[in-house]
XYZ file of C-alpha atoms in Angstrom:
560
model
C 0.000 0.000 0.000
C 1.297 3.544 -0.838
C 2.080 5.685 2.112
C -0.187 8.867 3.121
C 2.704 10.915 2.046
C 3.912 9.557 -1.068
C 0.641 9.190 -2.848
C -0.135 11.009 -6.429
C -2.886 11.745 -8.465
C -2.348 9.264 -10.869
C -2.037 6.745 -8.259
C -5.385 6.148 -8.374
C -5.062 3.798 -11.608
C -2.719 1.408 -10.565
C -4.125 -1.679 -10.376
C -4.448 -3.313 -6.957
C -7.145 -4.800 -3.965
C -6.466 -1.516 -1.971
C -4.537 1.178 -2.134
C -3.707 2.620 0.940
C -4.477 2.210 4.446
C -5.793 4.837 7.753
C -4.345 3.559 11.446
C -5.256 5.379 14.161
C -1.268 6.426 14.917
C -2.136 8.136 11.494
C -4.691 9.939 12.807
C -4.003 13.504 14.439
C -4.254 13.044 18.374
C -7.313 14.415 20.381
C -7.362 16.710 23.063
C -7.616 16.297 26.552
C -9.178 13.532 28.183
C -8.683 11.844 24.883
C -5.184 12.634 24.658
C -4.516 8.930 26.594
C -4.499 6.176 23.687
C -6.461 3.722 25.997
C -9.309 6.105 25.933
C -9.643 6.260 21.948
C -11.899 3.432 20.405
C -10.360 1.710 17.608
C -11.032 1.840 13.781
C -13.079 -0.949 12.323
C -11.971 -2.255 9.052
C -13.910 -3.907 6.668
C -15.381 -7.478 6.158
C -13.070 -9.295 3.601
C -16.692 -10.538 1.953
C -17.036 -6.763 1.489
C -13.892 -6.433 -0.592
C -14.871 -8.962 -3.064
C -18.175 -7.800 -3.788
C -17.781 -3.707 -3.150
C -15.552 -1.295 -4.057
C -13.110 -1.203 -1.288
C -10.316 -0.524 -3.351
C -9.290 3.147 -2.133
C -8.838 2.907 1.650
C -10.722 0.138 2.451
C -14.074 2.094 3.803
C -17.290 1.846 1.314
C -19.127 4.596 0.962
C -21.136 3.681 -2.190
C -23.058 0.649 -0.639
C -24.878 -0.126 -4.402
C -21.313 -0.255 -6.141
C -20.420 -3.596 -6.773
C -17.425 -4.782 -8.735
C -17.712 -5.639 -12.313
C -17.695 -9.343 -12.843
C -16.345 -9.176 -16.725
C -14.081 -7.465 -18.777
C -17.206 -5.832 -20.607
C -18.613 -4.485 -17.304
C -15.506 -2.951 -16.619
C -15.141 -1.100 -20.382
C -18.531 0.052 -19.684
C -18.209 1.387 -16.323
C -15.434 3.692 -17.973
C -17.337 4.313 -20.827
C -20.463 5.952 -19.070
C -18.113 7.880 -16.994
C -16.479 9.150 -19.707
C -20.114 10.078 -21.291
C -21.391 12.014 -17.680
C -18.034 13.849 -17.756
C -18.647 15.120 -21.199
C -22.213 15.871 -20.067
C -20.885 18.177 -17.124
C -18.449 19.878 -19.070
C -21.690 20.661 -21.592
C -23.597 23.809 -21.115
C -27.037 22.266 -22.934
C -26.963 19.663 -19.685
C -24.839 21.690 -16.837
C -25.707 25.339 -17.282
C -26.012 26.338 -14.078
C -22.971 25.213 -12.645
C -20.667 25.189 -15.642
C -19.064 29.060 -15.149
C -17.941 27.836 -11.258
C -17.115 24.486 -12.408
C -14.438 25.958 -15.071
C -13.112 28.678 -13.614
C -12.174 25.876 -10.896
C -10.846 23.026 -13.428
C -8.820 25.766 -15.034
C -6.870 28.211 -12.343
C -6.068 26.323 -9.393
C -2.716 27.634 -8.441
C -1.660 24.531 -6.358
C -1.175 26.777 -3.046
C -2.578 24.214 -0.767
C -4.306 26.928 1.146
C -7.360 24.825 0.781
C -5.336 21.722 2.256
C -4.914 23.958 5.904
C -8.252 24.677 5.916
C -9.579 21.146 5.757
C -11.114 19.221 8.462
C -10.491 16.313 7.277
C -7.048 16.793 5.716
C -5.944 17.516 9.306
C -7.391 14.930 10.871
C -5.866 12.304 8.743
C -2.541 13.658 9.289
C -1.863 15.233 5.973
C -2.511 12.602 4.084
C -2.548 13.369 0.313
C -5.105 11.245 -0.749
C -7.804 13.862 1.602
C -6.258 16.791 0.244
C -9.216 19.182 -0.843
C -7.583 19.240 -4.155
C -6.425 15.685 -5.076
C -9.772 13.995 -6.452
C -10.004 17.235 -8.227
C -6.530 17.215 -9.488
C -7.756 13.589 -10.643
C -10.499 14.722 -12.316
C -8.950 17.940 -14.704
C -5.894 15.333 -15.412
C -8.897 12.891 -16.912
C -10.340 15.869 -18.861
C -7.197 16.942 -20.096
C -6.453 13.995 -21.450
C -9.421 12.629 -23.363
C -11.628 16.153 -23.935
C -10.972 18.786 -26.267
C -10.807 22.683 -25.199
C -14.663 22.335 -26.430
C -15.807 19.461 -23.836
C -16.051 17.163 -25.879
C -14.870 13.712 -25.853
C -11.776 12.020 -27.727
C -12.313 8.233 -28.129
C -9.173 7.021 -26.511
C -7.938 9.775 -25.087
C -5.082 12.351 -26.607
C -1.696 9.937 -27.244
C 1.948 10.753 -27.348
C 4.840 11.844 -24.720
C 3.104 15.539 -25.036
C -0.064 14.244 -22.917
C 2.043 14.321 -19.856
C 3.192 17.729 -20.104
C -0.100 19.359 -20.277
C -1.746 17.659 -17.230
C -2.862 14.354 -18.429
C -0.557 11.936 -16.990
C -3.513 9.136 -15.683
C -4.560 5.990 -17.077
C -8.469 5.507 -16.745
C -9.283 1.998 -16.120
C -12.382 0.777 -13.650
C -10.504 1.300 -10.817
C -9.455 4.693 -11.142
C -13.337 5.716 -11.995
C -14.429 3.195 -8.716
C -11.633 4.973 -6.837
C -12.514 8.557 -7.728
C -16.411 7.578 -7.095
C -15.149 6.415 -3.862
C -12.941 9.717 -2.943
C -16.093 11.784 -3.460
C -17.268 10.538 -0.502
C -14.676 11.582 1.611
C -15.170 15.068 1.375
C -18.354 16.865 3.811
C -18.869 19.391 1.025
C -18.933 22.080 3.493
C -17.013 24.206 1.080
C -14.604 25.737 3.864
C -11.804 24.981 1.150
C -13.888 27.197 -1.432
C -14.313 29.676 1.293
C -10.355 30.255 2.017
C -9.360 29.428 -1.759
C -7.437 33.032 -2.920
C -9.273 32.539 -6.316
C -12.207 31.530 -4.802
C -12.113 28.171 -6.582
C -14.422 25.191 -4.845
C -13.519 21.851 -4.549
C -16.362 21.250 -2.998
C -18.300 21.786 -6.179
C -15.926 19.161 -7.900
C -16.681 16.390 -5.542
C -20.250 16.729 -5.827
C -19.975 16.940 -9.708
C -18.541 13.473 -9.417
C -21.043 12.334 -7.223
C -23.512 13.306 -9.676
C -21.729 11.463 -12.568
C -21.969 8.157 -10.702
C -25.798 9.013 -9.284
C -27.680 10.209 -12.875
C -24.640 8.590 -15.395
C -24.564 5.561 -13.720
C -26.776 5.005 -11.349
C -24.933 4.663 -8.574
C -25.056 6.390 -4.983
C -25.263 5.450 -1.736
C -28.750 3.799 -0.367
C -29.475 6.171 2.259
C -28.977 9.173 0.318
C -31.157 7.814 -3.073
C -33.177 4.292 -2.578
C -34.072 5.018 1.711
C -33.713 9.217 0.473
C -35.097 11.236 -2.353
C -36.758 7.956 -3.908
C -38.510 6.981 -0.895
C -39.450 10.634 0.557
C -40.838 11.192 -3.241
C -43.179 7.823 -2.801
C -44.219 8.134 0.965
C -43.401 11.732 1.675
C -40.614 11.442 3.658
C -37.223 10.186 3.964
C -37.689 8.682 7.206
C -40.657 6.279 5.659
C -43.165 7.857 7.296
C -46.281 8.075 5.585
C -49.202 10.402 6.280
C -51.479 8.243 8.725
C -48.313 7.563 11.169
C -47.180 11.307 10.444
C -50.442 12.427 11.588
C -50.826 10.176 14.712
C -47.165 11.650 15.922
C -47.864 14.869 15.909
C -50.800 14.531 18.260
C -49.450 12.523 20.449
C -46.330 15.206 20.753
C -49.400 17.551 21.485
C -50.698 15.895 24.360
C -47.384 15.173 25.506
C -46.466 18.828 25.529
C -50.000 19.507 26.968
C -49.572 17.131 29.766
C -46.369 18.497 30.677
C -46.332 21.898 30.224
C -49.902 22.597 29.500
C -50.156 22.892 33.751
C -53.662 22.431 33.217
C -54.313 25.739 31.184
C -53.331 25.574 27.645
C -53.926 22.719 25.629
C -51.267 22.861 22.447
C -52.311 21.871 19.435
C -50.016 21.617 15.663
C -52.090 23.312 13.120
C -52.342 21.146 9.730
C -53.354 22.055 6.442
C -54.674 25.352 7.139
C -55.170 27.334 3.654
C -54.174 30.695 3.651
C -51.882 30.465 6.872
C -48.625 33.495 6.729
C -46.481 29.961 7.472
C -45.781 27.006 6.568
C -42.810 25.362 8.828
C -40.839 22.324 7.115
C -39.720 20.008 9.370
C -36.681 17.423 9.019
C -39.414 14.802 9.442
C -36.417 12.891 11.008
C -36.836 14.957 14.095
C -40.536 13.540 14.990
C -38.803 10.187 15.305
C -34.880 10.850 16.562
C -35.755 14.164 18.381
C -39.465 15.217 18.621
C -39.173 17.373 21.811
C -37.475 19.566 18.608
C -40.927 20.028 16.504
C -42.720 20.046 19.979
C -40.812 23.158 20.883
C -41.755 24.557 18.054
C -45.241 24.233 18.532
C -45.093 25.410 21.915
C -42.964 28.522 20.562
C -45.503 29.545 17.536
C -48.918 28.835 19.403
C -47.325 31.377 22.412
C -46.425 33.970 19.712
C -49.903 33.564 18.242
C -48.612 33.252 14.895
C -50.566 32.568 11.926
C -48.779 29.074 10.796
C -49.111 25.737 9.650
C -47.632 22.215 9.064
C -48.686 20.281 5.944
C -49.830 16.131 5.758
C -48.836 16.753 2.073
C -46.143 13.985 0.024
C -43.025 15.941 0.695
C -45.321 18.750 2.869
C -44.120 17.850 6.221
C -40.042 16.594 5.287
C -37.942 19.669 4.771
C -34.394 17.305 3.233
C -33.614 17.311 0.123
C -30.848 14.977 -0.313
C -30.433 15.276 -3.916
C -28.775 18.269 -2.896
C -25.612 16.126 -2.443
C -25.498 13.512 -5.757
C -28.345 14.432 -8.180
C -29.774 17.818 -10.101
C -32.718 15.826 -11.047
C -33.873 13.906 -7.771
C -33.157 17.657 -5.975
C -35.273 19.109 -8.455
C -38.207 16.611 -8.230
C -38.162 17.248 -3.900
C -37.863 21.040 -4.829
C -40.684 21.435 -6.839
C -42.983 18.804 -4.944
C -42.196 21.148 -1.408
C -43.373 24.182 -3.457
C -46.331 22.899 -5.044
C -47.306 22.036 -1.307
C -47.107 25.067 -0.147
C -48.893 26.825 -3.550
C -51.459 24.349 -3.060
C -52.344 25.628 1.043
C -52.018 29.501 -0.357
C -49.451 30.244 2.397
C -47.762 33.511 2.171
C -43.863 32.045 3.066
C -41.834 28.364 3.572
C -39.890 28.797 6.931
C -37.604 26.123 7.564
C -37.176 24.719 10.702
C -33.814 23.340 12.178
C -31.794 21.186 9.592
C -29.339 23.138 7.435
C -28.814 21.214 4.000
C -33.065 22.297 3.764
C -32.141 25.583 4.539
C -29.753 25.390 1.466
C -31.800 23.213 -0.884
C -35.157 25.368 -0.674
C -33.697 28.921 -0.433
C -30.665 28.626 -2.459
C -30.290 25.317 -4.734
C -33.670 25.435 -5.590
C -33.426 28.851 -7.809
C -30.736 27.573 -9.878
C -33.232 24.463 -10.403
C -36.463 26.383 -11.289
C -36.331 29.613 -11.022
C -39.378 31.335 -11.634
C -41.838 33.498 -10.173
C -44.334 31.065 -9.181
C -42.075 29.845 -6.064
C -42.768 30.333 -2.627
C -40.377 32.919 -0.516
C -38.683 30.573 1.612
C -36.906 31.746 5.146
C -34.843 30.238 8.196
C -36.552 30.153 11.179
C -33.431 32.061 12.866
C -34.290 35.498 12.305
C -37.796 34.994 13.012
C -37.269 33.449 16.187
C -34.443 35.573 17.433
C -37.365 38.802 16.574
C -39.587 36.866 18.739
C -37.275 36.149 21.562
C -35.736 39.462 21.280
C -39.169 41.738 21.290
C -40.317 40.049 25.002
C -42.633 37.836 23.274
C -41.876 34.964 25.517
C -41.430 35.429 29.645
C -37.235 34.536 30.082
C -35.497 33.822 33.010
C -32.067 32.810 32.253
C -30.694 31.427 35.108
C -33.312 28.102 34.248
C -30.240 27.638 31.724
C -27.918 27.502 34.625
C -25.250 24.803 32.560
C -22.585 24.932 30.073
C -23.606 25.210 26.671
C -21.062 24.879 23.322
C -22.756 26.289 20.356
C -21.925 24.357 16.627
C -22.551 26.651 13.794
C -23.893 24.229 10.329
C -22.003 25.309 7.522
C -24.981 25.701 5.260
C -26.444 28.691 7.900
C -23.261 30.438 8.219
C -21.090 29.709 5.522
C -23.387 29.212 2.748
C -26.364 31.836 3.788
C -24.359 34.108 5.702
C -26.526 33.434 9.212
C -24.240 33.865 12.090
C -26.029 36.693 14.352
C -29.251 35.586 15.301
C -28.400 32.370 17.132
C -26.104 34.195 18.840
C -28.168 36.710 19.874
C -31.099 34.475 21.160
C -28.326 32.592 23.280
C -27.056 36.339 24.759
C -30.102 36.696 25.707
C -31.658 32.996 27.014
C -28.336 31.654 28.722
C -27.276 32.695 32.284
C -24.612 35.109 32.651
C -21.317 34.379 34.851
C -21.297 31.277 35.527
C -20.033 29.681 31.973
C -19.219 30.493 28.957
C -16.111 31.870 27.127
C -15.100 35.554 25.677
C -17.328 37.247 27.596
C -20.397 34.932 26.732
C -22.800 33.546 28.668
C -22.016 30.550 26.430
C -19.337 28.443 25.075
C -18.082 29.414 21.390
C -15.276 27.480 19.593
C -12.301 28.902 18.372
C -13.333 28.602 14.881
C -16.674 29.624 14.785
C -19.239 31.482 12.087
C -18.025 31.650 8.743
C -15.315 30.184 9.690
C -16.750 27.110 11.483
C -15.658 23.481 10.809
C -18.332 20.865 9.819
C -19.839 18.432 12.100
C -18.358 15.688 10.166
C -21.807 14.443 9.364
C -22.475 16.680 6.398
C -23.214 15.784 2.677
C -24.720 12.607 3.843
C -22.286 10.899 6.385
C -24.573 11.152 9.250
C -27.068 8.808 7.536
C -24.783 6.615 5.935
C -23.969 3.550 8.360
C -23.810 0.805 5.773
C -20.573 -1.674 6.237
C -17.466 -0.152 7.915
C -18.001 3.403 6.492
C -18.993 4.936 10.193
C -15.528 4.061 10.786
C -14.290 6.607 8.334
C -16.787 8.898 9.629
C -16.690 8.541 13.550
C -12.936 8.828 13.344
C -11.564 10.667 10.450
C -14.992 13.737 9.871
C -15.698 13.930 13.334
C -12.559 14.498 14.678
C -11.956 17.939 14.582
C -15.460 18.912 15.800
C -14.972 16.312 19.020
C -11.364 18.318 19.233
C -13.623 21.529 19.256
C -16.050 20.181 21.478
C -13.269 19.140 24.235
C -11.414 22.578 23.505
C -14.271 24.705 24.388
C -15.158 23.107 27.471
C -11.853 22.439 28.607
C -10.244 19.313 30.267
C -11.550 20.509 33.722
C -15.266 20.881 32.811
C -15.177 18.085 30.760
C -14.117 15.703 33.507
C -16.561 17.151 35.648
C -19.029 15.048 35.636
C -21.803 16.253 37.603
C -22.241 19.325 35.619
C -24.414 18.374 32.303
C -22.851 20.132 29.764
C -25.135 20.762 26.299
C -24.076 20.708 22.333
C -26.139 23.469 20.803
C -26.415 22.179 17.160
C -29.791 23.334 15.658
C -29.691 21.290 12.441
C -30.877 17.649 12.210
C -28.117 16.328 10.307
C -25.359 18.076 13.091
C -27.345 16.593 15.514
C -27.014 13.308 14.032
C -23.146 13.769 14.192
C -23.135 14.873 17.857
C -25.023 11.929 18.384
C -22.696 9.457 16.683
C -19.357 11.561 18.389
C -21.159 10.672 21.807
C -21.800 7.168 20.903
C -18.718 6.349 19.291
C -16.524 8.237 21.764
C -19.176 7.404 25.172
C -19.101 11.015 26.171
C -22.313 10.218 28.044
C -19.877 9.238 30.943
C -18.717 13.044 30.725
C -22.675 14.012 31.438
C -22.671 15.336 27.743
C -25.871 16.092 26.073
C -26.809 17.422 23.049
C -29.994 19.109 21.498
C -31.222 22.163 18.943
C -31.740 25.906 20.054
C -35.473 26.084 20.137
C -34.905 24.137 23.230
C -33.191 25.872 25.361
C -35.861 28.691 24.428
C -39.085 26.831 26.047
C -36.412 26.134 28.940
C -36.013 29.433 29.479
C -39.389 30.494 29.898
C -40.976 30.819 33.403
C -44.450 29.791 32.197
C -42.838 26.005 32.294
C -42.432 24.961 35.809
C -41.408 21.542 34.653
C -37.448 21.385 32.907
C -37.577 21.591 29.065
C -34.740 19.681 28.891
C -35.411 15.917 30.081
C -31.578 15.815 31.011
C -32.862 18.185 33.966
C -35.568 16.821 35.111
C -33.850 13.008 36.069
C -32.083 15.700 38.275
């Protein structure tokens, strides 16, 4: 196997079972109390049944569940041939208009700086190994182009020949393995775009990885199960991701009302979800995962809205009442068939605006992806529920006592609020004003922030998919290589002290579903519930703050 420093792009063609290896003594260490390596759970490597059937062949950790080997010569030409086809298609205007300006201006003028590299989560974590280096699956990709497309896009059957090809980038061989490989790589990157974000030119590698991804999902028909068979397909046939179906959808939601009735109602107010109310100023989109994984989330909402009196919603609707979108990360078309199906929801109830509750890739895939798909004047305004809430909190709408949030508190920006919509005050402000003064918190906050925080947060580890993508040995990769420097940010901000404290709870602020699905994998995988470490959204802490409540919010208090 080829060493993490001594690998090169055109590595990725040679022809072997697998081509390089992650150890944990690879890995860069952890803070404190991790900083012992009996406390650091080990790295689970794949089934050698796996191997032979899946495409293990980069590190060893499969990604693509639905990628199996090609039995036959024949497969294996036509694995490279449709490849070759859905490159040509993305390097077409007719089929790739929207993204084809950012897409070449970043094949064309990287400048090899490697500013990118220091910015990257998961570069560091690994060590500096080359083969996570923001730009080497793109470097991959341009050398491919280079070699067997013309300045025009188009494709050259067999590729340009002669000892010239080297010299202007396109020293590769493309065989199966080097288009499995590259598939592969694709899903080693969060897409959080941080490189993009620090890149002098402001070139995205981001945007490359997910171009490849959408090669293999709508060229060949390959992605990962979660993200298209158990995602877009199944949210498009049952209305949500999750499986849930309208009767079950339905008979959630009032049971969270009596729930929140019978204890916080204290025998006054009776809460009750509005659904499918025509004409309504809002209808709030859910991550219908949270009814299941985390419904005090939606219940807090509920609570929050019917206290404000505002004029609002939730919809029974196919795709009505499950904000993802997770075409957003491997497929135009599948995005643009959850897109359109959202907006025809909310046409079809005459609301007046789409606010979006607390999952961040929705936030992205609704207000932002969703133009590029169909833009047009017929669409919906859609909104995060951030600076409506903080307006709410802020203006005395609710009662607030902060010393009811009396406990450490570490708040994780998502990437798609702050670094790909620019929301980075309102949180905070809502937390200024919720959280108990003096007693915690860091840089004169009442709360904890990490180092690297706002625009210039790191991801959760969990984004672009990984936090629902647990087939075979790929939460390995994901537990210990993309969580890693948000568990190092975690243990930073608290401190070693705190941290070993253990009868203070201390609370992850992540208000998006797919963070929280992170946090909850860093606590599992690391047992941080030994540490009294919770996590949770922000709407939360809100209703725990309020002195109407004289029962905890947060269920973490109340076993107190």
């Amino acid at each position: 196997m080829i060493k993490g420093n001594e690998m090169r792009p055109r590595d990725l063609s040679i022809m072997c079972d697998q081509l390089t290896e992650l150890t944990l003594a690879d890995l860069k260490p952890l803070p404190a109390p991790f900083n012992k390596p009996e406390m650091e759970p080990g790295i689970k490597m794949g089934k050698p049944e796996w191997a032979e059937k899946y495409n293990a062949h980069l590190d060893g950790f499969i990604a693509i569940d639905t990628f199996e080997r090609p039995k036959t010569k024949e497969e294996e030409d036509e694995l490279v041939q449709k490849f070759l086809r859905g490159v040509e298609k993305m390097l077409s205007l007719d089929t790739n208009a929207g993204i084809l300006q950012a897409l070449n201006l970043s094949m064309e003028y990287c400048a090899k700086c490697n500013t990118c590299s220091n910015a990257c989560h998961i570069f560091e974590a690994t060590g500096g190994h080359e083969l996570y280096r923001p730009t080497f699956r793109a470097e991959v990709l341009r050398m491919i182009v280079k070699k067997y497309f013309d300045k025009n896009g188009k494709l050259i059957p067999g590729g340009k020949k002669g000892v010239m090809v080297k010299f202007i980038g396109g020293d590769i061989e493309l065989n199966w393995q080097t288009v499995a490989r590259l598939g592969e790589s694709a899903y080693r990157c969060n897409l959080c775009r941080r490189c993009a974000q620090t890149c002098p030119l402001a070139l995205d590698n981001g945007l490359l990885a997910r171009e490849i991804r959408k090669i293999f999902g709508q060229e060949l028909g390959i992605a990962p199960k979660p993200l298209h068979e158990k995602g877009t397909e199944l949210q498009l046939k049952t209305g949500s991701s999750t499986g849930m179906s309208k009767v079950p959808f339905l008979d959630t939601v009032e049971f969270l009302d009596e729930d929140a009735t019978d204890l916080f109602g204290e025998g006054v107010t009776e809460y009750k979800t509005p659904m499918d109310v025509e004409g309504a100023d809002i209808l709030l989109l859910h991550n219908a995962g949270e009814f299941n994984a985390w419904p005090e989330n939606p219940m807090a909402f509920t609570m929050l809205f019917q206290e404000a009196g505002l004029s609002w919603t939730l919809s029974s609707e196919i795709c009505g009442y499950d904000n993802v979108n997770y075409g957003l990360w491997y497929d135009d078309a599948q995005a643009k068939k959850v897109a359109i199906k959202q907006n025809e929801v909310a046409q079809k109830l005459g609301v007046k605006r789409i606010v979006i509750a607390e999952c961040g890739h929705a936030h992205k895939a609704a207000a932002i992806f969703a133009d590029r798909l169909y833009p047009g004047k017929d669409r919906v305004p859609v909104q995060s529920f951030l600076p409506l809430m903080r307006d709410l909190v802020l203006s005395g709408t609710y009662d607030i006592d902060p010393s009811r949030n009396d406990f450490p508190v570490v708040l994780h920006d998502p990437c798609n609020y702050v670094r790909q919509m620019g929301i980075v005050k309102p949180q905070r402000d809502i937390l200024k004003y919720i959280m108990n003064p003096g007693h915690y918190g860091n840089m004169g906050l009442p709360y904890y922030e990490m180092k690297e925080h706002g625009v210039n947060n790191y991801c959760c580890g969990g984004g672009s998919g990984f936090a629902i993508m647990n087939s075979m040995n790929f939460p390995a990769y994901r537990d210990n290589v993309a969580h890693r420097k948000k568990l190092s940010q975690i243990l930073e901000a608290f401190g070693p002290e705190l941290m070993e404290n253990t009868d203070v709870p201390k609370y992850i602020c992540a208000p998006c579903s797919n963070c929280k699905g992170a946090m909850r994998s860093i606590i599992e995988h690391y047992e941080l519930e030994r540490f009294n470490v919770h996590y949770g959204g922000l709407v939360e802490l809100i209703c725990n703050a309020m002195t109407k409540y004289s029962t905890p919010f947060m269920e973490f208090l109340r076993d107190e």
